[in-house]
Amino acid sequence: AQRVTQPEKLLSVFKGAPVELKCNYSYSGSPELFWYVQYSRQRLQLLLRHISRESIKGFTADLNKGETSFHLKKPFAQEEDSAMYYCALLNAGGTSYGKLTFGQGTILTVHP
Amino acid sequence: EADIYQTPRYLVIGTGKKITLECSQTMGHDKMYWYQQDPGMELHLIHYSYGVNSTEKGDLSSESTVSRIRTEHFPLTLESARPSHTSQYLCASSDLWTDPHGYTFGSGTRLTVV
């Protein structure tokens, strides 16, 4: 069964510091992974997906199949990055195709 | 504007009442989902649909039911609300061909059963 683990429930950093939100997954096939973000009083929205290999709002995430990880990184955190972040894994086969499994979420707080 | 809409945003209701949470999307997406999310907690899939007349139970058992009579509409019903149903309910949709990997989420309905 597929599983997504975000080991840190809370993460606090100061403005300008690097930040890394950890995500580990368990999946038997070729994984397709995403990061979603939920800012205060806003709806959950896609931040980035690993197949796009893009950088959004300064965030990047590299898929490491050897370590089964998809950590989200930003070299210099900003106060507006404070939000709830979810890592998600797409089920890409069988009768459950298209279902996303979410991790537990990490609340990031960036202090001034 | 193409989007996904949930109503109501907030609902406070007494125990034993029947409620329906509405979810509609104007993007023509074939797949729709309901997630349950407690504050600051993970999302749990409770129902999903891959098209009209298709509904499936999700990973988290729920006493709610859903229907998919029209592509754009995916309402969730609780026949008899209980305090344990207090939570936030998020609706989402996706399309295999136009946006195969991203979900669009609604703003959610925060339900409180007293």
GROMACS .gro file of C-alpha atoms in nm:
model
  226
    1ALA     CA    1   0.000   0.000   0.000
    2GLN     CA    2   0.122   0.348  -0.074
    3ARG     CA    3   0.211   0.575   0.212
    4VAL     CA    4   0.342   0.928   0.259
    5THR     CA    5   0.521   1.035   0.576
    6GLN     CA    6   0.603   1.389   0.684
    7PRO     CA    7   0.797   1.341   1.007
    8GLU     CA    8   0.778   1.703   1.124
    9LYS     CA    9   0.444   1.833   1.237
   10LEU     CA   10   0.584   2.179   1.316
   11LEU     CA   11   0.884   2.359   1.169
   12SER     CA   12   1.001   2.705   1.270
   13VAL     CA   13   1.275   2.908   1.103
   14PHE     CA   14   1.380   3.270   1.090
   15LYS     CA   15   1.342   3.487   0.783
   16GLY     CA   16   1.632   3.440   0.546
   17ALA     CA   17   1.726   3.098   0.681
   18PRO     CA   18   1.716   2.785   0.464
   19VAL     CA   19   1.420   2.559   0.510
   20GLU     CA   20   1.365   2.191   0.431
   21LEU     CA   21   1.035   2.011   0.475
   22LYS     CA   22   1.081   1.637   0.473
   23CYS     CA   23   0.869   1.386   0.288
   24ASN     CA   24   0.921   1.012   0.255
   25TYR     CA   25   0.704   0.777   0.056
   26SER     CA   26   0.634   0.410   0.012
   27TYR     CA   27   0.512   0.297  -0.330
   28SER     CA   28   0.574  -0.011  -0.538
   29GLY     CA   29   0.562   0.157  -0.878
   30SER     CA   30   0.718   0.465  -1.028
   31PRO     CA   31   0.610   0.750  -0.798
   32GLU     CA   32   0.453   1.077  -0.899
   33LEU     CA   33   0.481   1.326  -0.617
   34PHE     CA   34   0.345   1.669  -0.536
   35TRP     CA   35   0.365   1.940  -0.276
   36TYR     CA   36   0.046   2.125  -0.184
   37VAL     CA   37   0.027   2.435   0.031
   38GLN     CA   38  -0.251   2.588   0.237
   39TYR     CA   39  -0.204   2.948   0.346
   40SER     CA   40  -0.412   3.092   0.626
   41ARG     CA   41  -0.777   3.130   0.521
   42GLN     CA   42  -0.702   3.011   0.168
   43ARG     CA   43  -0.782   2.690  -0.009
   44LEU     CA   44  -0.537   2.407  -0.058
   45GLN     CA   45  -0.340   2.460  -0.378
   46LEU     CA   46  -0.070   2.288  -0.579
   47LEU     CA   47   0.279   2.421  -0.511
   48LEU     CA   48   0.484   2.199  -0.738
   49ARG     CA   49   0.500   1.853  -0.893
   50HIS     CA   50   0.815   1.656  -0.945
   51ILE     CA   51   0.755   1.581  -1.313
   52SER     CA   52   0.763   1.952  -1.392
   53ARG     CA   53   1.105   1.995  -1.235
   54GLU     CA   54   1.015   2.360  -1.175
   55SER     CA   55   1.076   2.609  -0.899
   56ILE     CA   56   0.772   2.783  -0.753
   57LYS     CA   57   0.808   3.075  -0.514
   58GLY     CA   58   1.171   2.975  -0.471
   59PHE     CA   59   1.085   2.622  -0.361
   60THR     CA   60   1.232   2.313  -0.521
   61ALA     CA   61   1.188   1.944  -0.455
   62ASP     CA   62   1.400   1.660  -0.585
   63LEU     CA   63   1.280   1.305  -0.607
   64ASN     CA   64   1.532   1.066  -0.455
   65LYS     CA   65   1.422   0.714  -0.541
   66GLY     CA   66   1.707   0.558  -0.349
   67GLU     CA   67   1.601   0.724  -0.025
   68THR     CA   68   1.230   0.730  -0.127
   69SER     CA   69   1.219   1.097  -0.043
   70PHE     CA   70   1.079   1.416  -0.193
   71HIS     CA   71   1.195   1.691   0.040
   72LEU     CA   72   1.086   2.051  -0.022
   73LYS     CA   73   1.360   2.312   0.002
   74LYS     CA   74   1.402   2.686  -0.011
   75PRO     CA   75   1.736   2.859   0.043
   76PHE     CA   76   1.597   3.177   0.202
   77ALA     CA   77   1.263   3.155   0.380
   78GLN     CA   78   1.020   3.448   0.376
   79GLU     CA   79   0.747   3.533   0.625
   80GLU     CA   80   0.484   3.478   0.356
   81ASP     CA   81   0.597   3.115   0.330
   82SER     CA   82   0.429   3.045   0.664
   83ALA     CA   83   0.162   2.787   0.584
   84MET     CA   84   0.063   2.421   0.604
   85TYR     CA   85   0.248   2.204   0.354
   86TYR     CA   86   0.134   1.862   0.237
   87CYS     CA   87   0.331   1.608   0.042
   88ALA     CA   88   0.117   1.386  -0.182
   89LEU     CA   89   0.166   1.070  -0.387
   90LEU     CA   90  -0.040   0.988  -0.694
   91ASN     CA   91  -0.172   0.638  -0.743
   92ALA     CA   92  -0.086   0.578  -1.108
   93GLY     CA   93  -0.226   0.233  -1.165
   94GLY     CA   94  -0.513  -0.007  -1.126
   95THR     CA   95  -0.858   0.074  -1.002
   96SER     CA   96  -0.730   0.353  -0.778
   97TYR     CA   97  -0.572   0.550  -1.061
   98GLY     CA   98  -0.578   0.923  -0.997
   99LYS     CA   99  -0.613   0.907  -0.620
  100LEU     CA  100  -0.378   1.121  -0.416
  101THR     CA  101  -0.249   1.004  -0.081
  102PHE     CA  102  -0.149   1.291   0.145
  103GLY     CA  103   0.105   1.306   0.421
  104GLN     CA  104   0.020   1.433   0.766
  105GLY     CA  105   0.125   1.787   0.681
  106THR     CA  106   0.391   2.022   0.820
  107ILE     CA  107   0.309   2.363   0.962
  108LEU     CA  108   0.589   2.600   0.866
  109THR     CA  109   0.631   2.922   1.062
  110VAL     CA  110   0.880   3.180   0.943
  111HIS     CA  111   0.967   3.433   1.211
  112PRO     CA  112   1.076   3.790   1.128
  113GLU     CA  113  -1.466   3.149  -1.423
  114ALA     CA  114  -1.390   2.778  -1.418
  115ASP     CA  115  -1.360   2.674  -1.059
  116ILE     CA  116  -1.488   2.444  -0.787
  117TYR     CA  117  -1.744   2.573  -0.538
  118GLN     CA  118  -1.848   2.446  -0.199
  119THR     CA  119  -2.147   2.560   0.002
  120PRO     CA  120  -2.200   2.642   0.276
  121ARG     CA  121  -1.861   2.763   0.403
  122TYR     CA  122  -1.969   2.719   0.762
  123LEU     CA  123  -2.252   2.513   0.909
  124VAL     CA  124  -2.357   2.470   1.271
  125ILE     CA  125  -2.632   2.215   1.314
  126GLY     CA  126  -2.795   2.012   1.586
  127THR     CA  127  -2.749   1.642   1.646
  128GLY     CA  128  -2.977   1.420   1.442
  129LYS     CA  129  -3.032   1.662   1.157
  130LYS     CA  130  -2.986   1.562   0.795
  131ILE     CA  131  -2.739   1.776   0.604
  132THR     CA  132  -2.608   1.799   0.251
  133LEU     CA  133  -2.280   1.963   0.165
  134GLU     CA  134  -2.273   2.093  -0.189
  135CYS     CA  135  -1.981   2.074  -0.430
  136SER     CA  136  -1.992   2.189  -0.790
  137GLN     CA  137  -1.719   2.237  -1.048
  138THR     CA  138  -1.736   2.414  -1.382
  139MET     CA  139  -1.417   2.268  -1.528
  140GLY     CA  140  -1.572   1.956  -1.676
  141HIS     CA  141  -1.350   1.733  -1.465
  142ASP     CA  142  -1.442   1.367  -1.459
  143LYS     CA  143  -1.290   1.284  -1.121
  144MET     CA  144  -1.419   1.431  -0.795
  145TYR     CA  145  -1.322   1.368  -0.434
  146TRP     CA  146  -1.427   1.440  -0.078
  147TYR     CA  147  -1.164   1.474   0.193
  148GLN     CA  148  -1.210   1.516   0.565
  149GLN     CA  149  -0.961   1.739   0.743
  150ASP     CA  150  -0.945   1.820   1.112
  151PRO     CA  151  -0.769   2.148   1.195
  152GLY     CA  152  -0.396   2.122   1.136
  153MET     CA  153  -0.427   1.755   1.056
  154GLU     CA  154  -0.387   1.532   0.754
  155LEU     CA  155  -0.645   1.490   0.483
  156HIS     CA  156  -0.839   1.168   0.468
  157LEU     CA  157  -1.015   1.059   0.149
  158ILE     CA  158  -1.372   0.958   0.232
  159HIS     CA  159  -1.538   0.938  -0.112
  160TYR     CA  160  -1.445   0.963  -0.477
  161SER     CA  161  -1.606   0.944  -0.816
  162TYR     CA  162  -1.460   0.880  -1.159
  163GLY     CA  163  -1.768   0.994  -1.347
  164VAL     CA  164  -2.146   1.006  -1.356
  165ASN     CA  165  -2.308   0.725  -1.157
  166SER     CA  166  -1.967   0.621  -1.023
  167THR     CA  167  -1.898   0.654  -0.649
  168GLU     CA  168  -1.652   0.472  -0.425
  169LYS     CA  169  -1.564   0.473  -0.059
  170GLY     CA  170  -1.232   0.626   0.028
  171ASP     CA  171  -0.958   0.524   0.266
  172LEU     CA  172  -1.131   0.658   0.579
  173SER     CA  173  -1.462   0.505   0.673
  174SER     CA  174  -1.738   0.762   0.681
  175GLU     CA  175  -2.108   0.752   0.763
  176SER     CA  176  -2.172   1.002   0.488
  177THR     CA  177  -2.296   0.917   0.140
  178VAL     CA  178  -2.241   1.080  -0.198
  179SER     CA  179  -2.404   1.086  -0.538
  180ARG     CA  180  -2.288   1.178  -0.887
  181ILE     CA  181  -2.587   1.231  -1.110
  182ARG     CA  182  -2.427   1.511  -1.308
  183THR     CA  183  -2.062   1.558  -1.399
  184GLU     CA  184  -2.039   1.894  -1.228
  185HIS     CA  185  -2.215   1.808  -0.904
  186PHE     CA  186  -2.092   1.585  -0.619
  187PRO     CA  187  -2.294   1.642  -0.300
  188LEU     CA  188  -2.219   1.474   0.033
  189THR     CA  189  -2.503   1.382   0.270
  190LEU     CA  190  -2.517   1.296   0.637
  191GLU     CA  191  -2.853   1.142   0.724
  192SER     CA  192  -2.818   1.203   1.097
  193ALA     CA  193  -2.544   1.437   1.208
  194ARG     CA  194  -2.348   1.366   1.524
  195PRO     CA  195  -2.082   1.564   1.714
  196SER     CA  196  -1.820   1.316   1.587
  197HIS     CA  197  -1.891   1.448   1.235
  198THR     CA  198  -1.757   1.789   1.332
  199SER     CA  199  -1.473   1.856   1.089
  200GLN     CA  200  -1.377   2.037   0.771
  201TYR     CA  201  -1.484   1.876   0.447
  202LEU     CA  202  -1.288   1.951   0.131
  203CYS     CA  203  -1.408   1.877  -0.219
  204ALA     CA  204  -1.163   1.842  -0.510
  205SER     CA  205  -1.168   1.758  -0.877
  206SER     CA  206  -0.919   1.653  -1.142
  207ASP     CA  207  -0.917   1.566  -1.510
  208LEU     CA  208  -0.712   1.281  -1.650
  209TRP     CA  209  -0.655   1.435  -1.991
  210THR     CA  210  -0.619   1.808  -1.935
  211ASP     CA  211  -0.454   1.813  -1.595
  212PRO     CA  212  -0.369   1.455  -1.508
  213HIS     CA  213  -0.170   1.519  -1.197
  214GLY     CA  214  -0.313   1.815  -1.015
  215TYR     CA  215  -0.620   1.849  -0.800
  216THR     CA  216  -0.826   2.166  -0.770
  217PHE     CA  217  -0.968   2.208  -0.423
  218GLY     CA  218  -1.272   2.395  -0.306
  219SER     CA  219  -1.267   2.633  -0.010
  220GLY     CA  220  -1.414   2.371   0.218
  221THR     CA  221  -1.715   2.345   0.449
  222ARG     CA  222  -1.648   2.367   0.819
  223LEU     CA  223  -1.917   2.160   0.990
  224THR     CA  224  -1.996   2.182   1.360
  225VAL     CA  225  -2.252   1.947   1.507
  226VAL     CA  226  -2.377   2.049   1.851
   0.00000   0.00000   0.00000
